[in-house]
Tab-separated table of C-alpha atoms and ligand atoms in Angstrom:
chain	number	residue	atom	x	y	z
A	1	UNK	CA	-12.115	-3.627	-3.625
A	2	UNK	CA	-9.531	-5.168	-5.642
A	3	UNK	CA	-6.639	-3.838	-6.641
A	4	UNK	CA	-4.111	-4.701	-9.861
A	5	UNK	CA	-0.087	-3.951	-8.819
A	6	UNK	CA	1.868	-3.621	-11.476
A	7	UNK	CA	5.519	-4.552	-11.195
A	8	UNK	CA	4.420	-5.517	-7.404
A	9	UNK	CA	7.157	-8.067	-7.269
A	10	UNK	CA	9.611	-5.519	-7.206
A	11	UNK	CA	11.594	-3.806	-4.437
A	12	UNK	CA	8.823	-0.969	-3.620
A	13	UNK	CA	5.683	-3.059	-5.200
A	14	UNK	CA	6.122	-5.781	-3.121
A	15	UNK	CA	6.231	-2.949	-0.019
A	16	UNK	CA	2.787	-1.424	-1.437
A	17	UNK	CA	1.476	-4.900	-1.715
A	18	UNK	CA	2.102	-5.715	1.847
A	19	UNK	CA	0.894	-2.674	3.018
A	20	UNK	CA	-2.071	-2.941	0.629
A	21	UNK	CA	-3.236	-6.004	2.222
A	22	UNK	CA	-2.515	-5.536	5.455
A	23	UNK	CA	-4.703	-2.393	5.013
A	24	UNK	CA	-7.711	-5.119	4.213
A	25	UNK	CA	-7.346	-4.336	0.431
A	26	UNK	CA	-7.577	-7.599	-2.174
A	27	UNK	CA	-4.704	-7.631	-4.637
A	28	UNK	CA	-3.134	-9.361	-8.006
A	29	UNK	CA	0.248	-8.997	-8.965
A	30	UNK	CA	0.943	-8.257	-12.768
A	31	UNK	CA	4.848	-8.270	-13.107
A	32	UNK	CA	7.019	-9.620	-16.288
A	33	UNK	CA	9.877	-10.705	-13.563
A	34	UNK	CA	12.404	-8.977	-15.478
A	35	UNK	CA	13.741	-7.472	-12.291
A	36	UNK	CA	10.953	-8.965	-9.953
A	37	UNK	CA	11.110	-11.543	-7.396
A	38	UNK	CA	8.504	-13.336	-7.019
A	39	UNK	CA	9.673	-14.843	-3.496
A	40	UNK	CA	8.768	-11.621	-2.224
A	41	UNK	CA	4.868	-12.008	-3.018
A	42	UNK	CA	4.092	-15.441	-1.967
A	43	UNK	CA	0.472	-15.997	-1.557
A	44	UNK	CA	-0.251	-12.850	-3.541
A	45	UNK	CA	-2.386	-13.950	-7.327
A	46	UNK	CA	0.527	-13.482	-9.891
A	47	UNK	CA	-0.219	-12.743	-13.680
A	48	UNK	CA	3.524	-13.194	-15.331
A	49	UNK	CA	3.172	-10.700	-18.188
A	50	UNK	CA	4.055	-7.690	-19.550
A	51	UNK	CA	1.780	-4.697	-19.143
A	52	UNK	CA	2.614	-4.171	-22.986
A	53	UNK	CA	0.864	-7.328	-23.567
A	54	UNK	CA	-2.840	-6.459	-23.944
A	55	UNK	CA	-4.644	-9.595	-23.834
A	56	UNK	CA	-2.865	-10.640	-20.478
A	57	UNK	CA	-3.649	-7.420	-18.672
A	58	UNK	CA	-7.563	-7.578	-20.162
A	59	UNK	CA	-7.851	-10.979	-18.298
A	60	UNK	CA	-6.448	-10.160	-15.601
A	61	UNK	CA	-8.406	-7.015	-15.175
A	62	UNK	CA	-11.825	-9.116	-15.800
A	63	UNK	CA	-10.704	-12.460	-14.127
A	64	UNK	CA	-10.301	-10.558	-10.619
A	65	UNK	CA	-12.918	-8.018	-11.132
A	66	UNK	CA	-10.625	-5.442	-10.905
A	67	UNK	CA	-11.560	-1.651	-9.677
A	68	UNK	CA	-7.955	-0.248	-8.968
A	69	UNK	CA	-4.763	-0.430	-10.640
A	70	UNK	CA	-1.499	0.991	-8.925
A	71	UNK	CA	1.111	0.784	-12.031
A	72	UNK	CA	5.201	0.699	-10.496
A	73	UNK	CA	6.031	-1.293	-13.643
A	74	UNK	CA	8.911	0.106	-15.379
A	75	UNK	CA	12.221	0.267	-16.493
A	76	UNK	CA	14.002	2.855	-13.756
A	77	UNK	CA	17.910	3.161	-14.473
A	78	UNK	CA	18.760	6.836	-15.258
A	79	UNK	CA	22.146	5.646	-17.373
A	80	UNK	CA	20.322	3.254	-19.291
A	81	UNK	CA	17.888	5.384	-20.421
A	82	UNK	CA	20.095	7.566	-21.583
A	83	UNK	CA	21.757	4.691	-23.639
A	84	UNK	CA	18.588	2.798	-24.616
A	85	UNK	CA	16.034	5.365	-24.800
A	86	UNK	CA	13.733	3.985	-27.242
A	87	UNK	CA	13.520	0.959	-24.944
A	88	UNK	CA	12.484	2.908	-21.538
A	89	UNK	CA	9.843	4.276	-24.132
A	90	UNK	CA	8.656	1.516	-25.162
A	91	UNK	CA	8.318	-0.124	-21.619
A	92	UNK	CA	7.050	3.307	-19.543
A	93	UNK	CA	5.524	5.040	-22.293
A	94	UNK	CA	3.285	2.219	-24.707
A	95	UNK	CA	3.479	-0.085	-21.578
A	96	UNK	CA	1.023	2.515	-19.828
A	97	UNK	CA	-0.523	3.294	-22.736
A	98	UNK	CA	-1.722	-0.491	-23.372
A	99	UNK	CA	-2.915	-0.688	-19.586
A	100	UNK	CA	-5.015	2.924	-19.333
A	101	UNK	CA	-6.913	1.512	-22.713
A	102	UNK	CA	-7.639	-2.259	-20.930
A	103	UNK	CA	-8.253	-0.510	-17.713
A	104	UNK	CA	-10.599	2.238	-19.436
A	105	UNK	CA	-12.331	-0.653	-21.528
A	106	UNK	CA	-12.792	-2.925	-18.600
A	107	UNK	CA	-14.499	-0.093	-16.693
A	108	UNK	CA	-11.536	0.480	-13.893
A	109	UNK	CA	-12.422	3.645	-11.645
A	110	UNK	CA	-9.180	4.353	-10.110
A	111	UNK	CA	-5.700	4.300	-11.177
A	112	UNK	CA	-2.199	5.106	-8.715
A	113	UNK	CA	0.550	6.226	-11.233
A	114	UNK	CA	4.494	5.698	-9.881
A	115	UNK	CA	6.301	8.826	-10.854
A	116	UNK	CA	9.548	10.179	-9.544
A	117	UNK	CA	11.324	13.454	-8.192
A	118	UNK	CA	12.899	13.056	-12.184
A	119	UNK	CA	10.416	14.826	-13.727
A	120	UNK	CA	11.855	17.388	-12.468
A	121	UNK	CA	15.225	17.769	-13.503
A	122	UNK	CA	17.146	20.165	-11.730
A	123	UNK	CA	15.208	22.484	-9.537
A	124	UNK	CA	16.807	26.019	-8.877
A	125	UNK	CA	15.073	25.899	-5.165
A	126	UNK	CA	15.070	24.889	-1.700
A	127	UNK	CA	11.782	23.169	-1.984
A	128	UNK	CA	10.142	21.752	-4.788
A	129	UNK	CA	6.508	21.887	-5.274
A	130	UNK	CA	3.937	20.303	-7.670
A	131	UNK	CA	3.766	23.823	-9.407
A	132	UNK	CA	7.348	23.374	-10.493
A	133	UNK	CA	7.684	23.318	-14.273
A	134	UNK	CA	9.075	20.047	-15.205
A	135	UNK	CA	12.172	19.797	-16.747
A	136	UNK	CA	13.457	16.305	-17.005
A	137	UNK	CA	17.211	15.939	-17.891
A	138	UNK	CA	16.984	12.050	-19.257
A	139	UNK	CA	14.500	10.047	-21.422
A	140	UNK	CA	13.739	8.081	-17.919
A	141	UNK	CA	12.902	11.717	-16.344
A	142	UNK	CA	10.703	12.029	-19.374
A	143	UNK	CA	8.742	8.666	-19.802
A	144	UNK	CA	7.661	9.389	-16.098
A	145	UNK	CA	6.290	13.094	-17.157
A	146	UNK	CA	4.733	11.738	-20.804
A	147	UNK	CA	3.234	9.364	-18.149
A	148	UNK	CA	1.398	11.613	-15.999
A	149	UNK	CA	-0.012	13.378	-18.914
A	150	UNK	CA	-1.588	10.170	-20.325
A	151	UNK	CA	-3.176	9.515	-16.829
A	152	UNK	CA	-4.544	12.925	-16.650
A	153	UNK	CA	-5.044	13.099	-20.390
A	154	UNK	CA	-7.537	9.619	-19.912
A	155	UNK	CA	-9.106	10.687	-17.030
A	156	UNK	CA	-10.157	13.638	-18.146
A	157	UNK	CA	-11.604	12.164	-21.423
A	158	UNK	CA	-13.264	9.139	-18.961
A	159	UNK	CA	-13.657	10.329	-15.752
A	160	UNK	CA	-10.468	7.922	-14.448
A	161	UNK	CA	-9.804	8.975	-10.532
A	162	UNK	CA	-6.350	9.030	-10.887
A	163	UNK	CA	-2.917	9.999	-8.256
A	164	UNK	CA	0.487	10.730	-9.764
A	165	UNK	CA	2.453	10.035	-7.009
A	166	UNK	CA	6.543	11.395	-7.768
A	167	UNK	CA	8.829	9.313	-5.413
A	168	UNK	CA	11.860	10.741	-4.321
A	169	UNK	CA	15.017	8.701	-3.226
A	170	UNK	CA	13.511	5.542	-1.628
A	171	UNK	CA	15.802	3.455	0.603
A	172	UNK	CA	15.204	1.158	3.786
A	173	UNK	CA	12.773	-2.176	3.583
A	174	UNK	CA	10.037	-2.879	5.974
A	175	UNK	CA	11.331	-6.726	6.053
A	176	UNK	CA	14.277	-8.197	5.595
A	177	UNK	CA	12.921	-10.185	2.566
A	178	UNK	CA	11.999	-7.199	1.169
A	179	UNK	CA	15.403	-5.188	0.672
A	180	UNK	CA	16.345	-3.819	-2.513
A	181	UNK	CA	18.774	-6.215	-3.849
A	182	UNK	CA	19.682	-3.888	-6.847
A	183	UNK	CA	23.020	-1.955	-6.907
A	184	UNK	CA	21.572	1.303	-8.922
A	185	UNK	CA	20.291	2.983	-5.772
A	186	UNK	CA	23.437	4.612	-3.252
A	187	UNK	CA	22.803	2.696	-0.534
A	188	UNK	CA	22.714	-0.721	-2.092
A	189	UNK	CA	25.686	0.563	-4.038
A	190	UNK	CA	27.671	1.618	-1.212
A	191	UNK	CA	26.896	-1.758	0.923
A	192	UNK	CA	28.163	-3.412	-2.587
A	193	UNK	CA	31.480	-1.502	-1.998
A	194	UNK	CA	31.745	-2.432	1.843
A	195	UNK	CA	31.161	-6.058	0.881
A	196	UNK	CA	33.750	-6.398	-1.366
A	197	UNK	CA	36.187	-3.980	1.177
A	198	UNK	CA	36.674	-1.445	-1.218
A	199	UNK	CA	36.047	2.266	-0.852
A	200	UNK	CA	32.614	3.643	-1.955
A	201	UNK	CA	32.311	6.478	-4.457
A	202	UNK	CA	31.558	9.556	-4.531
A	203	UNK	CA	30.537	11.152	-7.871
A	204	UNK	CA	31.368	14.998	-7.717
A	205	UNK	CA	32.242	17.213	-4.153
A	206	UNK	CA	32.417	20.570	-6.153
A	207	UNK	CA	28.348	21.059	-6.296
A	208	UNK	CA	27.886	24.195	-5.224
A	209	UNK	CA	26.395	22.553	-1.573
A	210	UNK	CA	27.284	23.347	1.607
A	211	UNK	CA	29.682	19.839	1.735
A	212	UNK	CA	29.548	20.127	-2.018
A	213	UNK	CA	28.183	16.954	-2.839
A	214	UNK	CA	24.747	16.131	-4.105
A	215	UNK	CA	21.933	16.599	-1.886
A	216	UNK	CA	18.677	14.232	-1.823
A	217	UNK	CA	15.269	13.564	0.106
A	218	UNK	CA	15.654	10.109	1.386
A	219	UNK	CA	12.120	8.492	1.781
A	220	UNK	CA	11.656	5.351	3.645
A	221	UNK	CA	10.065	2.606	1.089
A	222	UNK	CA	7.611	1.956	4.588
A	223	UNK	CA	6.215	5.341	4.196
A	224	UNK	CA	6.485	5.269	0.139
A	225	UNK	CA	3.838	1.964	0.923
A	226	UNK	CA	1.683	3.935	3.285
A	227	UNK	CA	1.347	7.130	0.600
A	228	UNK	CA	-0.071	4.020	-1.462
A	229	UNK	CA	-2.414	2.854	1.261
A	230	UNK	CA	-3.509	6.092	1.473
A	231	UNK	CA	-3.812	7.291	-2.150
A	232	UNK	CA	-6.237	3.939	-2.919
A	233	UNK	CA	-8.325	4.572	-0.161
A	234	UNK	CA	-9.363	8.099	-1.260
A	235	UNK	CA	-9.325	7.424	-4.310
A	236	UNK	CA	-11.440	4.410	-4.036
A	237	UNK	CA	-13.619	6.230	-1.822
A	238	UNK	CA	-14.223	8.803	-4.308
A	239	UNK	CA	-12.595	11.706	-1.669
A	240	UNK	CA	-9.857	12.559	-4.125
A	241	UNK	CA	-10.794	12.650	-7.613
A	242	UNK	CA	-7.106	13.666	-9.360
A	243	UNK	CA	-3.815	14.252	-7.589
A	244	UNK	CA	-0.251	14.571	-8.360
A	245	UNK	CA	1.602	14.933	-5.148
A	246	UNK	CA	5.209	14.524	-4.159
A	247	UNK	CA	6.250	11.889	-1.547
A	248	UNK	CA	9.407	12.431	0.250
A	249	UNK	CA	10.809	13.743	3.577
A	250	UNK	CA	10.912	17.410	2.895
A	251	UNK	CA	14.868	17.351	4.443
A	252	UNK	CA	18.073	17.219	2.348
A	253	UNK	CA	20.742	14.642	3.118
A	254	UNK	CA	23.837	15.125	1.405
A	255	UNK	CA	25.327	11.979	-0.480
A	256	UNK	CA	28.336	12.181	1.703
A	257	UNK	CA	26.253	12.721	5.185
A	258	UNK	CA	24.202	9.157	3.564
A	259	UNK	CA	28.092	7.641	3.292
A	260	UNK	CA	29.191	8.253	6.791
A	261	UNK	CA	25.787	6.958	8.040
A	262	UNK	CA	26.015	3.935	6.118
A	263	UNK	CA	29.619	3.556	7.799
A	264	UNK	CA	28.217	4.234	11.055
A	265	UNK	CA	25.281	2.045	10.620
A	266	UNK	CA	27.579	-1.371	9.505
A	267	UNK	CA	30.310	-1.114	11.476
A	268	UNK	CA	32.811	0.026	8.922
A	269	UNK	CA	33.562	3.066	9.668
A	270	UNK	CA	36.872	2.768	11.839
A	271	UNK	CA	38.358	0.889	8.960
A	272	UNK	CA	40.646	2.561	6.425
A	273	UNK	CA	39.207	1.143	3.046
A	274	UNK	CA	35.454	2.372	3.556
A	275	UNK	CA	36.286	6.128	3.832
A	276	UNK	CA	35.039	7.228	0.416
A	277	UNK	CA	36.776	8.454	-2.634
A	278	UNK	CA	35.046	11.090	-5.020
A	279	UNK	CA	35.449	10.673	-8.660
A	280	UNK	CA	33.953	13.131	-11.331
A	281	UNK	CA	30.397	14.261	-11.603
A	282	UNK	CA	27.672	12.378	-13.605
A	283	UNK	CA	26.159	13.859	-16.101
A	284	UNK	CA	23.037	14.870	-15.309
A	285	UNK	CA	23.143	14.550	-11.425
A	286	UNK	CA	21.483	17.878	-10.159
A	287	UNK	CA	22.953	19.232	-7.190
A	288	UNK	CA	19.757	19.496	-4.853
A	289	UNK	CA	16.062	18.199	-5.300
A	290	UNK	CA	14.216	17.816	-1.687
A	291	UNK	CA	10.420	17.831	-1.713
A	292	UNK	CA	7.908	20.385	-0.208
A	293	UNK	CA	5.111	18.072	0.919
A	294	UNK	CA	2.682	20.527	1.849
A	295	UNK	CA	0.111	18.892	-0.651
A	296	UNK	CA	0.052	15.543	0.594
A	297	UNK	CA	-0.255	16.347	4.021
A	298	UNK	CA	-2.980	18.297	3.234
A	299	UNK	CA	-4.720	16.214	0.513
A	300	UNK	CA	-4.148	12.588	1.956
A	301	UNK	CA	-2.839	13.632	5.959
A	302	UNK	CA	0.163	11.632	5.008
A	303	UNK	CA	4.085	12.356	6.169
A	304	UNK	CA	6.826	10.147	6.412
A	305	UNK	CA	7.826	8.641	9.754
A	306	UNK	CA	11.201	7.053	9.294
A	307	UNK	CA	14.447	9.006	9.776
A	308	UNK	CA	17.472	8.295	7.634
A	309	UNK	CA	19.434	5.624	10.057
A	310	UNK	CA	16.533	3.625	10.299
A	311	UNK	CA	16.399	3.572	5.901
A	312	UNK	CA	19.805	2.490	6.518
A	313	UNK	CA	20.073	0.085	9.299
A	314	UNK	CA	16.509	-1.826	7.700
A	315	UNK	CA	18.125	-1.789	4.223
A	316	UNK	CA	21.821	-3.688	5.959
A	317	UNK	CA	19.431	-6.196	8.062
A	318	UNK	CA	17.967	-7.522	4.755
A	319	UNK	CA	21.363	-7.121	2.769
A	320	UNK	CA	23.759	-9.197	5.373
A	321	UNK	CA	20.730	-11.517	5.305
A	322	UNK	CA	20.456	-12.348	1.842
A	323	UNK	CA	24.663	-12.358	1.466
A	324	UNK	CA	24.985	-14.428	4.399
A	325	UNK	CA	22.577	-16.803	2.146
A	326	UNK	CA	19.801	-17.190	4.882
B	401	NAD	N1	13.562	3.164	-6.468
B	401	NAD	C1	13.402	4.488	-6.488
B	401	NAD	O1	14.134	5.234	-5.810
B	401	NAD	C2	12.294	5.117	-7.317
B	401	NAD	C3	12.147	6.517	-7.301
B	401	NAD	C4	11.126	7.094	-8.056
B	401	NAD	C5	10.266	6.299	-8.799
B	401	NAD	N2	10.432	4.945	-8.805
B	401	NAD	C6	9.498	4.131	-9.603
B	401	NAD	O2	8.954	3.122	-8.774
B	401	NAD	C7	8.600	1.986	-9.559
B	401	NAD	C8	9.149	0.733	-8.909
B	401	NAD	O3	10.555	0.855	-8.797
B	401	NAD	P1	11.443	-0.211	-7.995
B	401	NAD	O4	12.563	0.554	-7.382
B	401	NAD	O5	10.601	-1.068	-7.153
B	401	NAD	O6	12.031	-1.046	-9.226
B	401	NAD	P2	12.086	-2.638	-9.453
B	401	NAD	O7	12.907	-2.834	-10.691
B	401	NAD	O8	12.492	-3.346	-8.216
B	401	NAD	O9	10.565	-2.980	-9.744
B	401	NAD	C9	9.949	-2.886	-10.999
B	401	NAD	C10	9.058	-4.107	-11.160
B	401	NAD	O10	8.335	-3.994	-12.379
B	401	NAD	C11	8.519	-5.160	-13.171
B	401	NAD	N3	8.463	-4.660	-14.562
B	401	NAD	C12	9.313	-3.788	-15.158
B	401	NAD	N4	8.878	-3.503	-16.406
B	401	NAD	C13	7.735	-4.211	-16.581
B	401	NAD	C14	6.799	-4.326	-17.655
B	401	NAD	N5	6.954	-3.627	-18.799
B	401	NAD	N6	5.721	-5.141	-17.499
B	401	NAD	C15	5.535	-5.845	-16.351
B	401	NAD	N7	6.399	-5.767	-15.303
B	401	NAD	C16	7.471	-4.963	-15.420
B	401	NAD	C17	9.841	-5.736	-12.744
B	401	NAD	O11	9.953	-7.139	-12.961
B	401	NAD	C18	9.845	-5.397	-11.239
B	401	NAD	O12	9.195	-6.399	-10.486
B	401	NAD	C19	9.112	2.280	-10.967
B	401	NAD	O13	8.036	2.755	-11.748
B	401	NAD	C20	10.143	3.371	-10.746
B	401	NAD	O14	10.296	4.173	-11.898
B	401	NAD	C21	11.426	4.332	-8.091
C-alpha cells in the first residue's frame, strides 16, 4: 500500500518515513521545505508543494496510486501563532482542508492526522485522557482541534478510516541525521545555550509543582514513528476504523529534572555557566499535561520504549554531529 507523508521531510516525518518503510510500507513525500530538509529523505519520491496547493497534491495522490495519507504538515510554533494567527490558519486549517477534499475525490481510504497534547490546554489532572474536554489556550492549540473535527467530520460523511494521533513533547532522533535541528523544542534550546556557554532558561519555578517548574511527557520521536507504523497498519487493514488516541509516556518530567539531564548527558554539568537561570513564566505554559495511554495500548498494543536519557543522549549525538559540520 502506498502511503502520502505530508511534511515527511521534517524532524518527526522523516522518523515516520523511515519507520514506514522499514515496516515494508511504499511512500511519497509531499513537503513545501519551508522547514524541511530534504537530506533527510534521500531516496524517498518528493513532491515539493504545498498541501494548500490542490492541483499538486491531486497528482500526487493519482501519480502514486495513493491509499494512505499521514498529514505532519504544519506550522507548529506556539508564540507564533499567537502573533500570526491567521497564518497557522491558513496553513493547518485550509491546508487540511484542500488535502481531505483531493484525498476524498481521489478515493483515499485511510488518513493519519498529527495532533498534539495542545488541544488540550491546561488540564486540571494527573492524567489526561481522550475524554478530556479540549480547551486549547493558542490559535496553534486550536488549528490542531478544528483539525480533528474536519477528519472526523469527512469521514463520517465518506466513510474515511481515519487516527488523530495528539503527540506530546517529542525529543530524541533515531539517527543522527535525523535530529531536530530547530531551537523551539527545550532540548534543542537548551543544547543551543550549552553551545554558545551560556546558561539555559528556565521560564517560571513558582508552578504550583512539586520543583515548581513545568511538568511534561517526554516521548521519544522512535516511538512517536512506531505509533505511526502502527496506526497505518490497522488502519489499512481495516482493524481500526476511527481513533483519536494520545501518544506519550504516561510519566511527568519536570523542565528542570529535563535541564539537569541534559547537563548530565553532555558533560556540562560540573561547569558554572550551564546551571540554569529561571526567568518569568510564558504565557500560556500550563503547569502539568502527561498522557494516560490506556487507549492506545489497548486499541493499537503500542507503548513507548525509550526513557528520557536516551531522548537526550540520541538528540546530542546528532546535534555535536551536525555543529561539528560532519
Ligand atoms: N515537535 C513536537 O513536539 C510536536 C508535538 C505535537 C505535534 N507535533 C506536530 O507534528 C508535526 C510535525 O512536526 P515537526 O516537529 O516534525 O515539525 P517540522 O517543522 O520539523 O516539520 C514540518 C514539516 O512540514 C513541512 N510543511 C509545513 N507546512 C507545510 C505546508 N503547508 N505544506 C507542505 N509542507 C509543509 C515543513 O517543510 C516540514 O518539513 C506537525 O504537524 C506538528 O504540529 C509536533
Amino acid at each position: 500500500m502506498t502511503w502520502l507523508v505530508t511534511g515527511g521531510a521534517g524532524y518527526i516525518g522523516a522518523h515516520v518515513v523511515r519507520a514506514m518503510r522499514m515496516a515494508g510500507e511504499e511512500v511519497v513525500v509531499l513537503d513545501d521545505l519551508s522547514t524541511g530538509d530534504p537530506g533527510r529523505i534521500a531516496g524517498v519520491p518528493l513532491v515539493t508543494a504545498n498541501v494548500s496547493d490542490a492541483d499538486s497534491v491531486t497528482r500526487a495522490l493519482h501519480d502514486h496510486a495513493v491509499q494512505g495519507i499521514v498529514h505532519l504538515a504544519a506550522k507548529k510554533q506556539v508564540e507564533e501563532s499567537v502573533r500570526l494567527p491567521l497564518y497557522y490558519y491558513r496553513e493547518n486549517v485550509e491546508g487540511l482542508r484542500v488535502l481531505l477534499e483531493a484525498a476524498t475525490q481521489a478515493g483515499v481510504e485511510s488518513f493519519v492526522f498529527s495532533s498534539s497534547a495542545a488541544v488540550y490546554g491546561a488540564p486540571d489532572v494527573d492524567l489526561v485522557d481522550e475524554d478530556a474536554e479540549p480547551r486549547p489556550v493558542n490559535p496553534y492549540g486550536t488549528t490542531k482541534l478544528v483539525g480533528e473535527w474536519m477528519v472526523a467530520d469527512t469521514a463520517r460523511a465518506t466513510g474515511l478510516r481515519h487516527a488523530n494521533l495528539r503527540y506530546f513533547n517529542v525529543a530524541g532522533a533515531a539517527a543522527p541525521d535525523l535530529t531536530d535541528r530547530g531551537v523551539s523544542n527545550l532540548v534543542p534550546m537548551v543544547f543551543q545555550a550549552l553551545d554558545r556557554r551560556q546558561p539555559p532558561r528556565i521560564f517560571g519555578d513558582d508552578y504550583d509543582t512539586p520543583d515548581g517548574t513545568c511538568i511534561r511527557d517526554f516521548v521519544h520521536v522512535g516511538d512517536i514513528a512506531s505509533a505511526h507504523v502502527a496506526a497505518a497498519r490497522a488502519l489499512g487493514s481495516d482493524a481500526v476504523r476511527a481513533l483519536t488516541a494520545n501518544i506519550g509516556r504516561g510519566r511527568g518530567v519536570s523542565v528542570r529534572e529535563m535541564v539537569q539531564t541534559i547537563r548530565r548527558v553532555t558533560g556540562t554539568a560540573e561547569e558554572p555557566w550551564s546551571a540554569p537561570i529561571v526567568e518569568a513564566r510564558r504565557a500560556g505554559d500550563p503547569p502539568r499535561v502527561v498522557a494516560s495511554t490506556d487507549r492506545i495500548r489497548e486499541v493499537l498494543g503500542w507503548r513507548a520504549e525509550h526513557g528520557v536519557e536516551e531522548m537526550v543522549a540520541s538528540s546530542w549525538e546528532g546535534w555535536s554531529r551536525s555543529a561539528a559540520g560532519s
